[in-house]
Structures are given as C-alpha cells and as structure tokens.
PDB file of C-alpha atoms in Angstrom:
ATOM      1  CA  MET A   1     115.883 -68.767 -68.372  1.00  0.00           C
ATOM      2  CA  TRP A   2     116.408 -65.403 -70.072  1.00  0.00           C
ATOM      3  CA  PRO A   3     119.743 -63.762 -70.884  1.00  0.00           C
ATOM      4  CA  ALA A   4     120.392 -60.473 -69.122  1.00  0.00           C
ATOM      5  CA  LEU A   5     123.153 -58.197 -67.911  1.00  0.00           C
ATOM      6  CA  ARG A   6     123.512 -57.629 -64.182  1.00  0.00           C
ATOM      7  CA  LEU A   7     124.842 -54.171 -63.278  1.00  0.00           C
ATOM      8  CA  SER A   8     126.462 -53.807 -59.864  1.00  0.00           C
ATOM      9  CA  ASP A   9     127.910 -50.824 -58.029  1.00  0.00           C
ATOM     10  CA  GLY A  10     130.338 -51.751 -55.265  1.00  0.00           C
ATOM     11  CA  GLY A  11     128.939 -55.268 -55.036  1.00  0.00           C
ATOM     12  CA  ASP A  12     125.304 -54.111 -54.782  1.00  0.00           C
ATOM     13  CA  THR A  13     123.110 -55.155 -57.703  1.00  0.00           C
ATOM     14  CA  MET A  14     121.598 -52.093 -59.373  1.00  0.00           C
ATOM     15  CA  GLY A  15     119.323 -54.082 -61.692  1.00  0.00           C
ATOM     16  CA  HIS A  16     119.233 -56.065 -64.900  1.00  0.00           C
ATOM     17  CA  LEU A  17     119.058 -55.338 -68.613  1.00  0.00           C
ATOM     18  CA  ARG A  18     117.351 -58.066 -70.619  1.00  0.00           C
ATOM     19  CA  LEU A  19     118.905 -59.370 -73.821  1.00  0.00           C
ATOM     20  CA  ALA A  20     117.479 -61.681 -76.438  1.00  0.00           C
ATOM     21  CA  GLY A  21     119.829 -64.517 -77.380  1.00  0.00           C
ATOM     22  CA  GLY A  22     122.644 -63.207 -79.566  1.00  0.00           C
ATOM     23  CA  GLU A  23     121.563 -59.579 -79.141  1.00  0.00           C
ATOM     24  CA  PRO A  24     124.429 -57.088 -78.769  1.00  0.00           C
ATOM     25  CA  PHE A  25     124.766 -54.387 -76.151  1.00  0.00           C
ATOM     26  CA  THR A  26     126.772 -51.179 -76.348  1.00  0.00           C
ATOM     27  CA  VAL A  27     129.050 -49.369 -73.939  1.00  0.00           C
ATOM     28  CA  SER A  28     129.378 -45.771 -75.105  1.00  0.00           C
ATOM     29  CA  TYR A  29     131.361 -42.830 -73.805  1.00  0.00           C
ATOM     30  CA  VAL A  30     133.176 -39.668 -74.875  1.00  0.00           C
ATOM     31  CA  HIS A  31     136.953 -39.995 -75.234  1.00  0.00           C
ATOM     32  CA  SER A  32     138.647 -37.997 -72.477  1.00  0.00           C
ATOM     33  CA  ILE A  33     141.361 -36.569 -74.743  1.00  0.00           C
ATOM     34  CA  ASP A  34     139.762 -35.826 -78.113  1.00  0.00           C
ATOM     35  CA  GLY A  35     136.195 -35.325 -76.818  1.00  0.00           C
ATOM     36  CA  LEU A  36     134.596 -37.511 -79.493  1.00  0.00           C
ATOM     37  CA  PRO A  37     132.144 -40.412 -78.976  1.00  0.00           C
ATOM     38  CA  ILE A  38     133.111 -44.073 -78.906  1.00  0.00           C
ATOM     39  CA  GLU A  39     130.830 -47.112 -79.040  1.00  0.00           C
ATOM     40  CA  GLU A  40     131.971 -50.609 -78.082  1.00  0.00           C
ATOM     41  CA  ASN A  41     129.523 -53.332 -79.184  1.00  0.00           C
ATOM     42  CA  LEU A  42     129.633 -56.571 -77.212  1.00  0.00           C
ATOM     43  CA  LEU A  43     127.946 -59.962 -77.363  1.00  0.00           C
ATOM     44  CA  VAL A  44     127.445 -62.665 -74.753  1.00  0.00           C
ATOM     45  CA  ARG A  45     128.700 -66.070 -75.870  1.00  0.00           C
ATOM     46  CA  ASP A  46     128.612 -69.055 -73.538  1.00  0.00           C
ATOM     47  CA  GLY A  47     128.503 -66.749 -70.492  1.00  0.00           C
ATOM     48  CA  ARG A  48     131.479 -64.691 -71.684  1.00  0.00           C
ATOM     49  CA  LEU A  49     131.667 -61.125 -72.980  1.00  0.00           C
ATOM     50  CA  VAL A  50     133.050 -60.705 -76.487  1.00  0.00           C
ATOM     51  CA  VAL A  51     133.842 -57.350 -78.112  1.00  0.00           C
ATOM     52  CA  ASP A  52     132.325 -57.600 -81.588  1.00  0.00           C
ATOM     53  CA  SER A  53     132.922 -54.115 -82.990  1.00  0.00           C
ATOM     54  CA  THR A  54     134.011 -50.577 -82.173  1.00  0.00           C
ATOM     55  CA  ARG A  55     132.845 -47.281 -83.633  1.00  0.00           C
ATOM     56  CA  VAL A  56     134.975 -44.139 -83.269  1.00  0.00           C
ATOM     57  CA  ARG A  57     134.785 -40.672 -84.840  1.00  0.00           C
ATOM     58  CA  GLN A  58     138.556 -40.487 -85.211  1.00  0.00           C
ATOM     59  CA  PHE A  59     141.582 -42.325 -83.970  1.00  0.00           C
ATOM     60  CA  GLY A  60     142.527 -41.064 -80.514  1.00  0.00           C
ATOM     61  CA  ALA A  61     144.892 -42.267 -77.833  1.00  0.00           C
ATOM     62  CA  GLY A  62     144.447 -46.028 -77.490  1.00  0.00           C
ATOM     63  CA  MET A  63     141.820 -46.223 -80.241  1.00  0.00           C
ATOM     64  CA  GLY A  64     141.878 -47.621 -83.736  1.00  0.00           C
ATOM     65  CA  HIS A  65     142.402 -50.873 -85.545  1.00  0.00           C
ATOM     66  CA  ILE A  66     144.723 -53.510 -84.111  1.00  0.00           C
ATOM     67  CA  PRO A  67     146.218 -55.714 -86.841  1.00  0.00           C
ATOM     68  CA  GLY A  68     144.677 -59.192 -86.757  1.00  0.00           C
ATOM     69  CA  GLU A  69     141.519 -58.048 -84.913  1.00  0.00           C
ATOM     70  CA  GLY A  70     138.668 -57.516 -87.343  1.00  0.00           C
ATOM     71  CA  THR A  71     138.441 -55.254 -90.345  1.00  0.00           C
ATOM     72  CA  GLY A  72     138.059 -51.495 -90.482  1.00  0.00           C
ATOM     73  CA  ARG A  73     135.881 -49.384 -92.748  1.00  0.00           C
ATOM     74  CA  ALA A  74     134.465 -45.887 -92.990  1.00  0.00           C
ATOM     75  CA  ASP A  75     130.773 -45.399 -92.172  1.00  0.00           C
ATOM     76  CA  GLY A  76     129.920 -41.742 -92.712  1.00  0.00           C
ATOM     77  CA  GLU A  77     131.574 -39.790 -89.881  1.00  0.00           C
ATOM     78  CA  TRP A  78     132.489 -43.005 -88.068  1.00  0.00           C
ATOM     79  CA  TRP A  79     135.393 -45.431 -88.382  1.00  0.00           C
ATOM     80  CA  VAL A  80     134.104 -48.949 -87.651  1.00  0.00           C
ATOM     81  CA  VAL A  81     136.157 -52.011 -86.785  1.00  0.00           C
ATOM     82  CA  GLU A  82     134.009 -55.147 -87.138  1.00  0.00           C
ATOM     83  CA  GLY A  83     134.545 -58.839 -86.508  1.00  0.00           C
ATOM     84  CA  MET A  84     136.942 -58.270 -83.623  1.00  0.00           C
ATOM     85  CA  GLU A  85     135.970 -61.391 -81.629  1.00  0.00           C
ATOM     86  CA  ARG A  86     137.911 -60.158 -78.557  1.00  0.00           C
ATOM     87  CA  ASP A  87     136.951 -62.330 -75.544  1.00  0.00           C
ATOM     88  CA  ILE A  88     137.228 -60.183 -72.418  1.00  0.00           C
ATOM     89  CA  GLY A  89     135.986 -62.704 -69.856  1.00  0.00           C
ATOM     90  CA  THR A  90     132.956 -63.172 -67.642  1.00  0.00           C
ATOM     91  CA  GLU A  91     132.618 -59.573 -66.460  1.00  0.00           C
ATOM     92  CA  LEU A  92     133.477 -56.025 -67.410  1.00  0.00           C
ATOM     93  CA  THR A  93     134.273 -53.354 -64.838  1.00  0.00           C
ATOM     94  CA  ILE A  94     133.701 -49.822 -66.045  1.00  0.00           C
ATOM     95  CA  ARG A  95     135.476 -47.055 -64.147  1.00  0.00           C
ATOM     96  CA  VAL A  96     132.709 -44.539 -64.722  1.00  0.00           C
ATOM     97  CA  GLY A  97     133.923 -41.172 -65.948  1.00  0.00           C
ATOM     98  CA  ALA A  98     132.764 -37.671 -65.057  1.00  0.00           C
ATOM     99  CA  PRO A  99     129.469 -36.406 -66.510  1.00  0.00           C
ATOM    100  CA  ALA A 100     131.309 -35.051 -69.581  1.00  0.00           C
ATOM    101  CA  VAL A 101     132.501 -38.609 -70.351  1.00  0.00           C
ATOM    102  CA  ASP A 102     128.833 -39.713 -70.471  1.00  0.00           C
ATOM    103  CA  HIS A 103     129.269 -43.468 -69.882  1.00  0.00           C
ATOM    104  CA  ARG A 104     126.162 -45.384 -70.993  1.00  0.00           C
ATOM    105  CA  ILE A 105     125.128 -48.996 -71.405  1.00  0.00           C
ATOM    106  CA  ARG A 106     122.551 -49.587 -74.119  1.00  0.00           C
ATOM    107  CA  THR A 107     120.598 -52.667 -75.143  1.00  0.00           C
ATOM    108  CA  PRO A 108     117.973 -52.727 -77.901  1.00  0.00           C
ATOM    109  CA  GLY A 109     115.317 -52.242 -75.187  1.00  0.00           C
ATOM    110  CA  ALA A 110     116.897 -49.862 -72.664  1.00  0.00           C
ATOM    111  CA  GLU A 111     119.673 -47.416 -71.879  1.00  0.00           C
ATOM    112  CA  VAL A 112     121.354 -46.646 -68.555  1.00  0.00           C
ATOM    113  CA  ARG A 113     123.282 -43.403 -68.107  1.00  0.00           C
ATOM    114  CA  LEU A 114     126.048 -44.037 -65.581  1.00  0.00           C
ATOM    115  CA  SER A 115     128.095 -40.808 -65.444  1.00  0.00           C
ATOM    116  CA  PRO A 116     125.547 -38.386 -63.928  1.00  0.00           C
ATOM    117  CA  CYS A 117     125.349 -40.329 -60.643  1.00  0.00           C
ATOM    118  CA  LEU A 118     128.213 -42.832 -60.589  1.00  0.00           C
ATOM    119  CA  ALA A 119     131.306 -40.861 -61.643  1.00  0.00           C
ATOM    120  CA  ALA A 120     134.450 -42.493 -60.181  1.00  0.00           C
ATOM    121  CA  HIS A 121     132.496 -45.647 -59.222  1.00  0.00           C
ATOM    122  CA  PRO A 122     133.430 -49.085 -60.567  1.00  0.00           C
ATOM    123  CA  VAL A 123     130.322 -50.551 -62.213  1.00  0.00           C
ATOM    124  CA  ARG A 124     130.453 -54.267 -62.945  1.00  0.00           C
ATOM    125  CA  VAL A 125     128.583 -55.695 -65.942  1.00  0.00           C
ATOM    126  CA  GLU A 126     128.138 -59.462 -66.063  1.00  0.00           C
ATOM    127  CA  PRO A 127     125.990 -61.780 -68.151  1.00  0.00           C
ATOM    128  CA  VAL A 128     123.446 -63.811 -66.204  1.00  0.00           C
ATOM    129  CA  LEU A 129     120.458 -66.031 -66.874  1.00  0.00           C
ATOM    130  CA  LEU A 130     117.260 -64.951 -65.122  1.00  0.00           C
ATOM    131  CA  PRO A 131     114.561 -67.505 -64.349  1.00  0.00           C
ATOM    132  CA  THR A 132     111.306 -66.730 -66.153  1.00  0.00           C
ATOM    133  CA  LEU A 133     109.509 -66.280 -62.815  1.00  0.00           C
ATOM    134  CA  LEU A 134     111.898 -63.425 -61.894  1.00  0.00           C
ATOM    135  CA  LEU A 135     111.478 -61.492 -65.160  1.00  0.00           C
ATOM    136  CA  PRO A 136     108.669 -59.264 -63.833  1.00  0.00           C
ATOM    137  CA  LEU A 137     110.979 -58.275 -60.937  1.00  0.00           C
ATOM    138  CA  ALA A 138     113.997 -57.562 -63.171  1.00  0.00           C
ATOM    139  CA  THR A 139     114.122 -53.774 -63.301  1.00  0.00           C
ATOM    140  CA  VAL A 140     116.235 -51.570 -65.524  1.00  0.00           C
ATOM    141  CA  PRO A 141     118.976 -50.103 -63.340  1.00  0.00           C
ATOM    142  CA  GLU A 142     118.450 -46.473 -62.362  1.00  0.00           C
ATOM    143  CA  PRO A 143     121.605 -45.145 -60.710  1.00  0.00           C
ATOM    144  CA  GLU A 144     120.885 -43.300 -57.475  1.00  0.00           C
ATOM    145  CA  CYS A 145     122.361 -39.821 -57.063  1.00  0.00           C
TER     146      CYS A 145
END
C-alpha cells in the first residue's frame, strides 16, 4: 500500500497524487484581498490531515499567527508559522477560486493547478492508501476545462 491523495470534483475522482510516508503537500493560492501568495503545508497522520505550517507574504484578513498554534518567524519576504499541528480531519474541501486566485496542490513529485478549469467547484482532497498493483494506473489529476 502506498500513501496518496485522492482529488475529487463533485464526487468524481480526478486522480491521485502519490506521497512518500511523512511527506508534506502544499495547498497554495493568492489571497483574495491583499493579492499576495499563501502556502499551507499539510501532512497525513494516521489517515488524517494535519496543517503543519503556513507561509504568508504579509498578514491579511484571516491570516497570521494564532496564539498557542506553532511559532512564527521571518524567512526573507515570507512570514512562516511552523509546528501548528492543526488536525483538520479526514478530508479537505477547497472551494476553488477564480484564475487570479491560482489554487494549486503540490507534492514533491507533482503539481495540479485547479483554478484555470475548476473555479467555483468544490474539490475534495483525501488521504488514501493505494494498492501496489494500482500504482501504474494512478494518474496525476488533470482538471478538464
């Protein structure tokens, strides 16, 4: 069995992104108010999604450090909050933004751009285990326009 992320649009599986055990994945987008990029880094632990860290260019509406959740530090142009350990459950639904929002899901081996074709769609991301025999059939999701 291999860890992966299943991406679904409206209940239909789009494909899978493979992950090595303990490998993070990133949900990135451009903040709709200040127009600056945001990166949310997540891990899969025991079949659950855990937000590990966040990178922002500046504090915007709803962004920044929450007392008691990780530690913040400057990293060049970025503000990074690490060690958050925020368990968000067994799935994440992304309400994909317009092309300018540029929603993406990135693993160390692949990247899927969601906004160009799936704006206003709910895309579900859930951790799964793929049997080794199905790995050759596990394709990187390519959203259809």
